[in-house]
Each structure stands twice: as structure tokens, then as C-alpha cells.
Amino acid sequence: MYNSFPKISLQRFGKINPQSIEDYSANGGFVGLKKALSLSPESIIDSIEKSGLKGRGGAGFPVGLKQKYTSGSSAENNIRFVVCNADEGEPGTFKDRMIMETDPFLLIEGMIISAYTIQATKGFVYIRGEYYASIENIKNAIKICYEKGFLGQNICGSGYSFELDIALGAGSYLCGEELTLLESLEGKRGYPRIKPPFPAEKGLWGLPTLVNNVETFSHIPFIVEKGHEEYSKIGTEGSKGTKLFCVSGNVTNTGVYELPMGITLKELIFDIAGGMKEGFEFKGALLGGAAGTFIDSSFLDVPLAYETLKEKGATLGSGAVIIIDDKTNLKEMMISILSFFKHESCGKCVPCRIGTTLLYERIKKPQLNENDFLWMQTQASYMVKNSLCPLGQSPDLPIKTVVKFFKNDL
Amino acid sequence: MQKELNKEQIISILQKYSPTKDNILKCLHELQDAHPQNYISKVILEETAKHFKLTKGQIFGIVSYYSMFSLKPRGRYLVRLCKSPVCNMLGAKSVTEYFDSKFNLKPGETTTDGMFTLELAECLGRCGKGPSMMINREVVTELDSKKIDEIINTKK
Amino acid sequence: MSKIIEIQIDSKVVKAAEGSNLLQVARDNGFDIPGLCYHKKLTPTGACRLCVVKIDNTPGLIMSCTVPVKEGMKITAFDEELEQNRRHTLSYLLAEHNEEFDDSYEDEIRPLIKRYNLEKPENRPLKPIWQGIPRVVDNTSPVLTYDSSKCIRCFRCIKACDEIQGKGVLSFADRGISKYIVAGFGEWFNSECDGCGECIQLCPTGAIVEKPFRESLKISEIDSKVITTCPYCGVGCQTEIFVKNDTIVRVDGVDDVSPNDGRLCVKGRFGYQYANSKKRLTHPMIKRNGVFEKVSWDEALDFVSSKFSEIKQKYGSKSLAGYSSAKCSNEENYIFQKFIRIAFGNNNVDYCTRLCHASTVTAMLKSFGDGAGSNSIEDFETTDCLLVTGNNIIDTHPITATYVKRGKAAGQKIIVIDPKWTPLVKYADVWLQPKLATDVALLNGLINIIIENGWIDKNFIENRVEGGMQAFESLKELASKYTPEKTEEITGVSKEKLYEAAKIYATAKTAMIATGMGMSQQTVGTNNVFSLINMCLITGQIGKELCGLNPPRGQNNVQGATDVGASPVNYPGYIPVTNEDNRKKVAEIWKVPFESLDPKPGLTTIEIMNAAYDGEIKAMYIMGENPVVTDPDRHHTVEAIKKLDFLVVQDIFETETTEFADVILPAASLYEKDGTVVNSDRRVLRLRKAISAPGEARQDWQICVDIAERMGFKIGSYNSPEDIFAELAKAAPIFGGITFARIEKHGIQWPCYDENHPGTSTLFLEKFNTESGKAKIFPVDYKEQSETPNTNYPLVMNSGRLLYQYHSATMSRKSKVLNAYANEAYIIINPEDAVKLGLKDGDKVKVTSPRGSLETTAKVSDEVLKGETFMPWHFNEAPVNALTRNEIDPMSKIGPFKYSVVRVERV
Ligand SMILES: Cc1cc2nc3c(=O)[nH]c(=O)nc-3n(C[C@H](O)[C@H](O)[C@H](O)COP(=O)(O)O)c2cc1C
Ligand code: SF4
Ligand code: SF4
Ligand code: SF4
Ligand code: FES
Ligand code: FES
């Protein structure tokens, strides 16, 4: 059944040797790129915009629009950058790794096309430091692409030139946040920058920069090759295309699944992932990772798409689907989540630096009562309003939703 | 066995990188990996600062920010055990306890023979098959006492 | 100038420059929005989250410190929700904060605690958590202590050090709740910190606190705060002096005022201890039978005046001479030169400028008609290219250097020409390291490259240079000998580097030069500067904004002393002694017969000493100078002084020179007097009395007036320095429009001819100050030194200054803080020479020149070239001038401190 759904990011999963550009080319690789180089950047951006593709890194920002902004920003000496966010640090998320380990050329192809749309001169793949296999794969793929003329001067004889390099993270979740990522890429401590300006205007080294997630880039060649109409046939009204879902927990077949937007949780877990492991009963899920939302079984039939989840106060986030069962210790899980935020807060702003500590201290309290719930929600709301970057806003959703659905388990 | 990465070795690694700031983290990774004690020594700090025209405080600030870098010597094998929500749910805590009871190794500590250091890490992107850990570059998932014994024994 | 726009804050219409900082605009208009991480001198940070406001049509709460204002913005600065959020944020901060307070610093949080009614613990929504956070204390610095428990992690110190001072010493370490400020690898003293204290000044809490007087100082009990000019170098920083019980207990920089806009260096902030030193001279003393005896002022003045009169009578007026002082005010120097010209009846007045920039001034006067720096200090930041030659600007003019570093951060090109490594090399695009004393060849080589590549400014040469292209041709011909190959051969600098430097300088849109002692203190000092000027003229890098030539001045008032006439050749305002009209005019102002003013130029410092040695000068009056240490060839100087019949030294401390005096007169220090000084960018700045002079010490000018009177000359009756300045303004047209009232807050740059003249920030914009109004090219050839290394003396010694000590160190070495950083002499030797000599770092060595020898410690470093050495000259126990020559530059009469042959041996 799973195989009957269209595949984009994982279309070559398991079918090719990820180190081989021949395999990649023989399986439809670089068709999109070659087509793109014959088109005008504007027409590609237009097509991406029409495709309805939204960023897969969590925030869901329309990709074509971002390209438009970035290419429209004035740049000194016309230098623009493309940066791939491959920092994948959201707990419960491991989809980008899957792409990089199984089809690295796809990411590179997506990046070159994107670079071409904004006429970028240089790009970086910022990969989290722990992803050794991904790093090796991407490094190798970049090297081969240079050898084969897909990177460097005059790509495929088109006259367009683009350099690509990797950059490494070193253990900081916050560095996945795009502006912090750019700071880190500039060799600094991972502090978020003040927004605005956004990267599209002032990004790497203060120049216009297009930042997208790995999965996002992996969709670009498909759209260019097959056309935006073909792409937007997949998915729901407000959420186009496929999405990688990272299923974890006590589920029979955990792992990454590429499915059209709008699939329900029930289908995902019970039809595709083989249902719950023996001895475990489905109780709910944490969608979108530590910064995501808890849901209960009433969500089983809600389509997994941006708009449908939003309507019910939930989020898709990066695509983490952490299944909670009857034996899950939710208090432990909350302690782990809040300890995560405390550990990952950079400490730049007061609400987040101190708030994450206060919340962590409070959740550890043995018997939590209504006052504690209220207090924690008040702090989290205050943090949402006053924090500098989204990390300080993150504890709010898990706290509110866990209280809403699983108060008695705390 | 060599205990230190000497200045010449450090410089020869640094020389591979042009001194533009986007190379700093890459460089630090390579230097730390090359150090027999798996850490950023004072000499590494000094030479890296010089190479990239940073002050001592700046390089210290950078290194101490990122949790993959250590300013203290570590064991030959670095065990990074995930403690994030999924692995936590799947039993990471009992794995931590097992390291303590079996190898007398607590998080943040190094075995007396200097072979293993245990660190607790945030999500390693292996949540599908938690609890997970990494031992140097190797990934081990679905941890249980048997698997841990096995992997530790092969390294000893 | 950006556009002025209108915005609304809480319904009030407010005007502001487009793009300016919203928080600042609000505060400037009386909206007291709280905020701790913002500082108007720093880029916004957005860390403390106290400055929240609402902006119409923008969702959520916005940090006002991060918003540039735009036309029509409607802002809510105060409502209940905002105040509630601010209070909550503050209570978060307090939970993390150790509130112990010792009143030794100004705390910006305490008033907020009060304002938000969070003083009482029961009013606070949160319990403290700070005890649970690892506490880091760094007490290693001589100037400050850091305590993380009081740190609110606002970034101000980091940015102060980086953005204001250009050093970047500080960073946060760790992250999240446990992050803390780090310098070095955790020890401030072993970091790059040079103790300027900028971070202390900007820290809003007690996290970084000044160490000196920490135990006893209570800010709330300070007696007075007085604004005056720093007594050390010629930058002229404006300082605020905190006084308790007539003792200086703290010094801060004054914001919003040039030249320093709040910045200070370590000397200015921490070098004040000398003023309250127990070693100060407090009573006049007369030497009787070889011992100094305290006497009354009456007795001393009578004695001095009768001796001067007696000698004048016996040997004629030419037998007397005086040294004026770069460490005294304009008014005092003015009175001193007046004293010499009237009471001594000659022009034998000079001072140590002869030992530093005389050659620069000589050359500049000849070529440009003015001997002062052409630009403002701010220009060091905004010019496109800065060429620094023979000038260790970071150590000797630290605050000028902050402008340079900020310029560099914004993309300025920097060229350093120096035989010795200086810290500026770290910021430089090119460093030319010529062999010592080959500067003329180097510059002619650069000129050659510039001409060959057609980078000259023909237009400028034709219109603004005397003789136009014809004058240029003569230079071209001379320079043609200095081919890149030839220049490389003489100087040791590669052709490629020469080309690069020439190109950067000549093709830059705007370029400035800073020249220092390395150029001037040579027997060819004036020629060095002529070559520099030639390069400047053919490229047209002068005579327009952000272009020009600048000799940053070493001492607090070197500039002013010459400006007001402490010179054997010039009257106040650079009017030659020989100018009769002027003498007539001045005689009238001074109310003396015109004929009594000597029309012949007097002797310069070294000439005075030589004349003393030869028995022609019999008596000397030295005010605030220490020639035994500062003049070249110490042995010769001492012999000369010993030959004098009578020596009066007026100073604040006993010095190596007072030892030889017959009378010592105790004077007031710069912290103890009113008056003015002129800094390196010609800015007339106020001195204000902060503390009283110790014992019976008196103002220098008063002493002069009294001696003159007892000699029978009335040189004026003044009630205050202000009166003296008013007279000076009449005598010297360049000061004509300046009054104390006009410079109450901001200094004025001369020339300022009348009360409506705003002062002059850049010289030579329209014309040069020569008779023709045009600049002159003086082609000069490279000459080899008269003494060169030989088998007996195989090395060449260079000398110079350090950041932490000052001049002959009489003042700076009284400071514990400054001594903690640098209190030992040394000689830097190139590693190759060290190997040859069998020396290693730290060895005790004997350094010998044909003039004398001294002992010091070897420091092996490649900061100097093979065959060359370097010694700081501040330390009397290793007196560098025991080794230097008294051969002088024929034009400027400067001594060659930068070049002596020596031999170094282990002891
Ligand atoms: C704390 C934090 C962590 C994030 N981590 C990641 C990440 O690991 N990978 C990612 O692609 N986006 C991450 N994001 C989202 C990025 O800020 C950004 O939205 C994304 O890279 C944009 O790419 P997209 O438009 O293709 O999604 C993170 C955001 C926050 C606030
Ligand atoms: S004292 Fe000056 S140099 Fe030292 S850390 Fe503070 S600001 Fe930087
Ligand atoms: S030391 Fe002071 S200035 Fe620096 S971060 Fe802490 S509170 Fe702010
Ligand atoms: S730079 Fe000069 S004037 Fe300024 S504080 Fe330092 S010594 Fe004083
Ligand atoms: S939560 Fe442990 S690997 Fe992701
Ligand atoms: S003053 Fe605006 S956030 Fe601190």
C-alpha cells in the first residue's frame, strides 16, 4: 500500500548506490537541473510559487515567495548565497538524514536549481556534526559533481557558475534556526540574530541568502521537471506535495515514510506502519517534536496537513510523529522535553534563559497541581510574547497541549 | 600511545583550511577528532585563534558553546547516549543506569583506563530505533545490556 | 544627513532622524522606557527584553531598541500590559541575580527594582535561583573583577571591548543559564586585555567592577566629579575625575565629547595614582653643601631671582636658558616663554618637542606652512586608507587607534611601515618592514612606483603645488634612481609589497598618513618627512577631507606648548621671532619696550645642552622636564648640567635631573590646575582643578610671575589662567576666537580666528599656509648613517615606548596598576642573532654602544629584523639614552633615538 503513494524525496530510496552519480543519472537524476538551466530564473520561481510548496523545516513558509524575496534583495557585487539547513535537531526527526544517506545528489540538484533561481554564487550545506554518514555522502557527492561539471564554473555549459561546500554544526539545536545557523556558519557562537532583517535581505555575511530545509530542496527538481500542476495534484488544498513523516515510539515499523499531505494519523500508524507493537496501546502522539503539540486519540482521523492541524490547535512541524502509548511515562517525557529546552537555550535573552530553567525546575516537582499547571502556562505564554527567538516560544505548545490532554498523567 | 596533539600536527591541520571564518567549526572538528584524548586542548585553542585571527576569549567562547566540543580530555571512545524524549520513553534511563552499574561510568565521566567517556546527548536522529547512542562515529540503536556489553567488549 | 521624520509615541508627535534607534528617540523625548542591554554607543542586542513597546500594525510586543524608526510609526510606550511584562522580565532577572551591593559602582538595576516595586521579597513573583547557578569569579586582572552572579548577560562589555575599543577580548563562555563572561581562557590577566576599562564603564551592574579603591570607595559619598583632560598622551581624552577627601579615586571617560567620546586607555583611567603620591615635591628646596634643605617660598624665590639676575649681569643675557614643558598647560607655557623673552631677554626657550616631532614640524612648516596634524581624530575611522609609518599607534595613542580599528572593521585599508612589529600589524593589509633608517629610500621607491604607474594627481600638482609639474619633474628625476629593485636592495622590502602599498595608498579615494617617532627621531628625520610629504603631494592625498598628514603627539600638551610660543624660533601662534611687526604687536600686548625683545632666534634643546657643556650657558630654568633621561647621550647631558653655575628645576617629583639642581621648586600637577591644552588634532581643551596641590606646591605660571617680579620684570598680573588665555588669544591669531566659555563642553580646533569661527577640522582645504598658498616639494636623497654596524658594535638599536608607561615614567611608574602590566626593561633580539650570541629569552645582558652601556634582560622575538634590536626607553635602571648619540639632524636639531650601534653580551 505504501508504495502506491507518489514519491519525491525518497523516489530512489534503496534503489541506487547513493555514492554513484551514474546510478543517480540513470534514475532520472539531473533532468530537472538541465531543464532549469534552459529556463529563466523568474519562470522557475513562478512555477515553484504556483506549486504551493512550503518549507519542510517546520515553519512552512512558501518556498517560491522566499526565492522571490531573496532574488529581489539588493546585493553588494551581486553576491547571494544558498544555504541548506541540514541541522536536523528536532527530537523525533530523522528525515533529512534519510535523504542525505540515500540520495545525496537529489539534495545537491535541488540546491543548484534554487541557487540558479536567485543567481547565487555560493552555497553551503550546514550539516549537524553528529551525522557522520550524511557528511561523508554529501562531501563525496559534491566532489563528484565538481568533477562532472554540475558544480563550479559554467555548469553543464549553461554559463551559470555556482560553488558548493559543506559546513558543520557542533551540537546545538538552536543552530537549526535559520538566522542562528548563519551565525554559526560564520564561525560564531550560536546566537539568534534580531529579525528583521530576514536572511532573504541580510543573511550570510550580511548578503541575501536563501535558506531551505533538505526535504524542501529535494522537491525542487520534481517541480521543475514535471511542472507545478503535476506537483500540486498531490496533497491537500492548503498543503501541497508529499511529506516525510518520522514515526517513532512503540510502533511495529518505525521509520521515515513519504506520503501525500493529508494522510490521517490512523492510516499512517495502523495501515502503513503496522500498528502498535504488541503489548502497547495507542494513546496519542507528540507531533512535530519537542517543540510540537501533544494530541490524543481524537486526532486519529484528522488529515496530517498544515491547515487541518492548525485548525485543531496542533502542528505538523518538521514531521516528527512520536507515538505515545499506555505505558509511556508522560511526566518523564515532559521532564525530558523541558530539560532539552533548558540545555539548548543559548541564554541570550532573559525570558528564555531563565524561563526554561524555571519550567524545568517546576516540572520536576513530585505532585503537580492545578496551580502548577496554571503557573507553567503563564510563564510559557509570557515567554512566547517576550522571547527573542522561537526557541523561547517553544515550551508553550507542549506544555499547553500536555495539560489539555494528559494532565492526569503528570 | 601519544597523549597530545603537538603544535606541528595542529598547524599542519590548520594549514589545510583558509582562514575564513566559515571554516572554524570544521577545523575544530578535525582537530578534536585528531586529538588522542578527543578534546580541544589549550594548544589547539591558541593555534586556532591565531589562524583565524581571533582572540583567546573568542575561540574559548566558540568552543564552549557547542556541546560536541570538549575542553576537558576525554576517553579514546566517546559514548554519546541520547536522552531526548523518544529515547527517554524507550528506556534511555535504564541504559544510563546500566553503564553505571556495569562499568562504573556515570555521565560526564571517563573510565580510569582512559578508554571510555560517557556523555548524555540530545536527539541523535535515530529515534525510530531508540534508545540510541553513538560510540565515536558508530551508531548503535535499540540498546539493551547485551548490545552494550558487545560493543564495549569489542573496543576494549 | 538623514531625513527628519515624524512618529508618535503615546500620541505625542516626535521628530527624529529616519532610521535612528526607537528606544533612543523615545528616551530623548522623555519616555523613560527601561532597558539594560541597550547602550547608545553599541549595536542593539535585544537581550534584556525590558524595552518592549507596541507598534501599530505590527503584531506582538517589540523590543524598541531593535527598531529603526520610520515615518508615521505609532508607538505605545506605556500601558498596563507593557508595564506588566517589564515587571515580569525584571523579576526573572532578579531571580538570576545576586543583589549584594557595595556602592563601589553605579548600578542600573537598583533604580528599576524600586520603580517596579520589587524591593521586598514578598512582592516578587519568583524565588531566587542564582545560588544554584555555577558562579565564576575572575580576579586575575589588575584593574577589574568579574563576578558572574551579578552578571545580567547583557553583552555590553563584549561589545564595548569589540565595537568601541576594537579589541574583541571578551566573549561569553558556555551557554544558557550558566553562561558567563570570559577573557582569555578564563584568566583576564592572561588575555589580550590591556586594561582600558571600557567594559567596566559600560557594565550596568556590579559584574565587572574596578579594582582600585574597591574596598573603600562609596560612589554615593563621592565629594566631587570634575571633568578635565587626561594628563598623559596627546590624544587629549576628556576624563571625569571622582574625588574623595582630596584624593582621586576613579576616572571615567566623558561621553559625547571629542576626542574620545567616553573611551579611555589604561593610562588615562588608571594612571592617576601619581597625583596623590607621597613622593610628590611639597616644599621649595635649596641645595646647601650638597644636601637639599626645605625653605620657604620667599627664600626660594629671592634666591632664584637674585641668582638669575646676577648671572645675567655677569655673563650677559645669552648665558641663560629655559626648558618649557609639554606636561604644562598652554597658559603656563605661554607665561614661561614670556618670562624667558622678557626676564632672560633672549629666545632660549625650547622643550622636548625637539626630541620628538621637531623634524616633522620643520618639514611640514616648510612644505605646508603649518606643523600640526591636518585632520580630526574621527577621520582616522572614516578615511579609506591609512598609512601608519614609524608610529606604534596602538600603544602610544591608544584612543586614536580605536578609531583606526573601527575603521578597519568597516573596511578601511591599512598600510604599516615599521622596522619593528607593532600591534597594528594585526590589522594591516600590508606591512612593510624596512631596515632601520632607510625610510627615504623606501618612500622614494614608493614615489617611483606611483609615478611609473601613473597614479599621480596631475590636477592637484598643477593647482596646489608650487612650481606645478616642473617641481614634480625634479622629484621624478630623483625618484627614478629608486627603482623597485634598488629600493628592495636598500630597504630589504620586496618589490611586490612595495607595489601593493603604493597602489593602495595612491589609488585610495581618500588616504591619510600618521607619522611617528620612528620617522622623526633620526639624523635624517626632516628628510624622512619631506619624502613622505612628497608622496602625499603627488598623489593629492592632502588638501581635501579625510586626507592629510598627521603626527600624533606624545605628551598631553606638546602641541599646545609650541602653539603658544615655547619655541626658540617662533612667537605664540607660529609667528617667527624675526617678524618685526609681530614683535611690535606683542610688545604692546606685553607692555614692554619693543627693543627689549630679542630679534634673533634662540637655541634649541640640544643646542642649549651643548652650549652649557661649552660653558656658554651658565644658568638654566627647567620647568617640568627631565633632560637627563630624555635627551640623547646621557653622559654628555649630565656633564653639561654639572657645568652650569645655577640650575632651577620646577617639577612635581624628584627626577634624575632634580638631583643636579641648585633649587627645586614644587609645582602643581595637571589634576591640580585650571587652564587649557591643545591635543594632537589641534583641539583646545580645558583642564580643571580636581584636587589641591600637595603641601606648598604652586601653579607653575605663578612661580614664573613671582620670579620675574623679583628680578624686576612685571610679566603680567593675572587672576586666573582664563586671564592668561585671553591675552594669549590676542597674541596668537590662531586662538583669536577661543574663550573659556566657548570650550566649556566641547574643544575647538585651531585656527579659530574670531568668535564666530567654528574652528578648523581639516587643514589646507583651500590653501596651504605658505606665502604662495601652495605646498612645496622638496626632493631628498637617501643618505647612509654616519655610524654603521661594525665588528665592535655589530647590532643596531631602535627604541620606543610601551602602552603602560609614559615618557621617563616619573608619573606612570607611580601607578601600581600600570606597573602590574609592564615594569621591566628589556632588549628585543632577533632569534637568529640570539643563536649567534648564545642568548635565550630572559638572559641578563649588557648592552654597549660607543657612548656607554647598561644592563637589561634579553627578549628573543622576531618582532625585529636580524641585526636589529629594540628597547623601551621608560626605565631609568636601563637608560637607553646612555647609548644614543648626540649627533643631530641639521635641520630640526632632533636627536637620533632610533638608531645607535650596539653590542650585546651575556653577563
Ligand atoms: C529552534 C529551531 C530549530 C530549528 N531547527 C531546524 C532544523 O534542524 N532544520 C530545519 O530545516 N529547520 C529548522 N528550523 C526552521 C528554520 O528556522 C527555518 O524555518 C528553515 O530552515 C527554513 O527552511 P524551509 O523553509 O525549507 O523549511 C528550526 C527553527 C527553530 C526555531
Ligand atoms: S579592560 Fe578594555 S581591553 Fe580589557 S576586556 Fe575590558 S574593554 Fe577589553
Ligand atoms: S559583565 Fe556586565 S556588561 Fe558584561 S554581560 Fe555581564 S552585566 Fe553585562
Ligand atoms: S589615549 Fe592618551 S589621552 Fe587618552 S586616556 Fe590614554 S593616555 Fe590619556
Ligand atoms: S530522541 Fe534519541 S535519537 Fe532522537
Ligand atoms: S534594551 Fe532592548 S532588549 Fe535590552
PDB file of N, CA, C and O and ligand atoms in Angstrom, chain C residues 143-144 157 160-162 165 167-170 183 188 191-200 208, ligand 2:
ATOM      1  N   VAL C 143      43.035  45.441  37.054  1.00  0.00           N
ATOM      2  CA  VAL C 143      42.128  46.587  37.051  1.00  0.00           C
ATOM      3  C   VAL C 143      40.690  46.263  37.393  1.00  0.00           C
ATOM      4  O   VAL C 143      39.927  47.150  37.737  1.00  0.00           O
ATOM      5  N   LEU C 144      40.288  45.006  37.284  1.00  0.00           N
ATOM      6  CA  LEU C 144      38.865  44.723  37.466  1.00  0.00           C
ATOM      7  C   LEU C 144      38.633  43.324  38.017  1.00  0.00           C
ATOM      8  O   LEU C 144      39.518  42.473  38.017  1.00  0.00           O
ATOM      9  N   CYS C 157      29.626  44.579  27.836  1.00  0.00           N
ATOM     10  CA  CYS C 157      31.087  44.542  27.979  1.00  0.00           C
ATOM     11  C   CYS C 157      31.742  43.980  26.723  1.00  0.00           C
ATOM     12  O   CYS C 157      32.751  44.495  26.244  1.00  0.00           O
ATOM     13  N   ALA C 160      31.500  46.563  24.131  1.00  0.00           N
ATOM     14  CA  ALA C 160      32.339  47.711  24.472  1.00  0.00           C
ATOM     15  C   ALA C 160      33.771  47.435  24.040  1.00  0.00           C
ATOM     16  O   ALA C 160      34.433  48.252  23.404  1.00  0.00           O
ATOM     17  N   CYS C 161      34.239  46.256  24.365  1.00  0.00           N
ATOM     18  CA  CYS C 161      35.620  45.891  24.051  1.00  0.00           C
ATOM     19  C   CYS C 161      35.809  45.729  22.543  1.00  0.00           C
ATOM     20  O   CYS C 161      36.835  46.104  21.994  1.00  0.00           O
ATOM     21  N   ASP C 162      34.780  45.192  21.896  1.00  0.00           N
ATOM     22  CA  ASP C 162      34.901  44.901  20.478  1.00  0.00           C
ATOM     23  C   ASP C 162      34.558  46.111  19.613  1.00  0.00           C
ATOM     24  O   ASP C 162      35.381  46.589  18.822  1.00  0.00           O
ATOM     25  N   GLN C 165      36.350  49.650  21.436  1.00  0.00           N
ATOM     26  CA  GLN C 165      37.804  49.653  21.560  1.00  0.00           C
ATOM     27  C   GLN C 165      38.492  48.818  20.475  1.00  0.00           C
ATOM     28  O   GLN C 165      39.711  48.858  20.334  1.00  0.00           O
ATOM     29  N   LYS C 167      39.013  45.613  20.291  1.00  0.00           N
ATOM     30  CA  LYS C 167      39.922  44.578  20.772  1.00  0.00           C
ATOM     31  C   LYS C 167      39.313  43.188  20.765  1.00  0.00           C
ATOM     32  O   LYS C 167      40.013  42.207  20.565  1.00  0.00           O
ATOM     33  N   GLY C 168      38.026  43.104  21.031  1.00  0.00           N
ATOM     34  CA  GLY C 168      37.373  41.792  20.987  1.00  0.00           C
ATOM     35  C   GLY C 168      37.912  40.792  21.978  1.00  0.00           C
ATOM     36  O   GLY C 168      37.958  39.594  21.716  1.00  0.00           O
ATOM     37  N   VAL C 169      38.338  41.285  23.128  1.00  0.00           N
ATOM     38  CA  VAL C 169      38.927  40.391  24.124  1.00  0.00           C
ATOM     39  C   VAL C 169      37.881  39.464  24.740  1.00  0.00           C
ATOM     40  O   VAL C 169      38.161  38.322  25.065  1.00  0.00           O
ATOM     41  N   LEU C 170      36.676  39.955  24.867  1.00  0.00           N
ATOM     42  CA  LEU C 170      35.685  39.247  25.677  1.00  0.00           C
ATOM     43  C   LEU C 170      34.718  38.411  24.853  1.00  0.00           C
ATOM     44  O   LEU C 170      34.456  38.690  23.688  1.00  0.00           O
ATOM     45  N   ALA C 183      37.506  36.170  29.477  1.00  0.00           N
ATOM     46  CA  ALA C 183      38.617  36.826  28.788  1.00  0.00           C
ATOM     47  C   ALA C 183      39.738  35.798  28.760  1.00  0.00           C
ATOM     48  O   ALA C 183      39.958  35.109  29.747  1.00  0.00           O
ATOM     49  N   TRP C 188      41.666  36.713  33.004  1.00  0.00           N
ATOM     50  CA  TRP C 188      41.713  38.033  32.393  1.00  0.00           C
ATOM     51  C   TRP C 188      43.161  38.492  32.186  1.00  0.00           C
ATOM     52  O   TRP C 188      43.528  39.041  31.167  1.00  0.00           O
ATOM     53  N   SER C 191      44.872  37.293  29.155  1.00  0.00           N
ATOM     54  CA  SER C 191      44.168  37.502  27.893  1.00  0.00           C
ATOM     55  C   SER C 191      44.828  38.660  27.164  1.00  0.00           C
ATOM     56  O   SER C 191      45.843  39.184  27.605  1.00  0.00           O
ATOM     57  N   GLU C 192      44.208  39.089  26.069  1.00  0.00           N
ATOM     58  CA  GLU C 192      44.728  40.230  25.318  1.00  0.00           C
ATOM     59  C   GLU C 192      44.307  41.546  25.957  1.00  0.00           C
ATOM     60  O   GLU C 192      44.619  42.617  25.436  1.00  0.00           O
ATOM     61  N   CYS C 193      43.563  41.492  27.049  1.00  0.00           N
ATOM     62  CA  CYS C 193      43.077  42.712  27.713  1.00  0.00           C
ATOM     63  C   CYS C 193      44.246  43.614  28.068  1.00  0.00           C
ATOM     64  O   CYS C 193      45.223  43.169  28.644  1.00  0.00           O
ATOM     65  N   ASP C 194      44.130  44.886  27.711  1.00  0.00           N
ATOM     66  CA  ASP C 194      45.191  45.819  28.073  1.00  0.00           C
ATOM     67  C   ASP C 194      44.727  46.796  29.147  1.00  0.00           C
ATOM     68  O   ASP C 194      45.373  47.806  29.392  1.00  0.00           O
ATOM     69  N   GLY C 195      43.600  46.491  29.761  1.00  0.00           N
ATOM     70  CA  GLY C 195      43.200  47.245  30.936  1.00  0.00           C
ATOM     71  C   GLY C 195      42.585  48.604  30.688  1.00  0.00           C
ATOM     72  O   GLY C 195      42.616  49.463  31.558  1.00  0.00           O
ATOM     73  N   CYS C 196      41.987  48.795  29.513  1.00  0.00           N
ATOM     74  CA  CYS C 196      41.422  50.118  29.235  1.00  0.00           C
ATOM     75  C   CYS C 196      40.200  50.415  30.083  1.00  0.00           C
ATOM     76  O   CYS C 196      39.832  51.564  30.295  1.00  0.00           O
ATOM     77  N   GLY C 197      39.526  49.345  30.538  1.00  0.00           N
ATOM     78  CA  GLY C 197      38.387  49.543  31.420  1.00  0.00           C
ATOM     79  C   GLY C 197      37.111  49.988  30.734  1.00  0.00           C
ATOM     80  O   GLY C 197      36.150  50.369  31.394  1.00  0.00           O
ATOM     81  N   GLU C 198      37.070  49.910  29.426  1.00  0.00           N
ATOM     82  CA  GLU C 198      35.834  50.265  28.714  1.00  0.00           C
ATOM     83  C   GLU C 198      34.676  49.387  29.195  1.00  0.00           C
ATOM     84  O   GLU C 198      33.551  49.856  29.357  1.00  0.00           O
ATOM     85  N   CYS C 199      34.982  48.106  29.417  1.00  0.00           N
ATOM     86  CA  CYS C 199      33.926  47.178  29.841  1.00  0.00           C
ATOM     87  C   CYS C 199      33.399  47.564  31.216  1.00  0.00           C
ATOM     88  O   CYS C 199      32.215  47.424  31.492  1.00  0.00           O
ATOM     89  N   ILE C 200      34.283  48.038  32.079  1.00  0.00           N
ATOM     90  CA  ILE C 200      33.836  48.453  33.412  1.00  0.00           C
ATOM     91  C   ILE C 200      32.867  49.608  33.263  1.00  0.00           C
ATOM     92  O   ILE C 200      31.813  49.651  33.880  1.00  0.00           O
ATOM     93  N   ILE C 208      31.240  43.553  36.445  1.00  0.00           N
ATOM     94  CA  ILE C 208      32.624  43.949  36.170  1.00  0.00           C
ATOM     95  C   ILE C 208      32.857  45.246  36.928  1.00  0.00           C
ATOM     96  O   ILE C 208      32.234  46.264  36.625  1.00  0.00           O
TER      97      ILE C 208
HETATM   98  S1  SF4 D   2      39.530  46.392  30.057  1.00  0.00           S
HETATM   99 FE1  SF4 D   2      39.391  47.057  27.931  1.00  0.00          FE
HETATM  100  S2  SF4 D   2      40.651  45.592  26.855  1.00  0.00           S
HETATM  101 FE2  SF4 D   2      40.217  44.713  28.820  1.00  0.00          FE
HETATM  102  S3  SF4 D   2      38.438  43.464  28.455  1.00  0.00           S
HETATM  103 FE3  SF4 D   2      37.715  45.414  29.214  1.00  0.00          FE
HETATM  104  S4  SF4 D   2      37.275  46.555  27.387  1.00  0.00           S
HETATM  105 FE4  SF4 D   2      38.544  44.871  26.740  1.00  0.00          FE
END
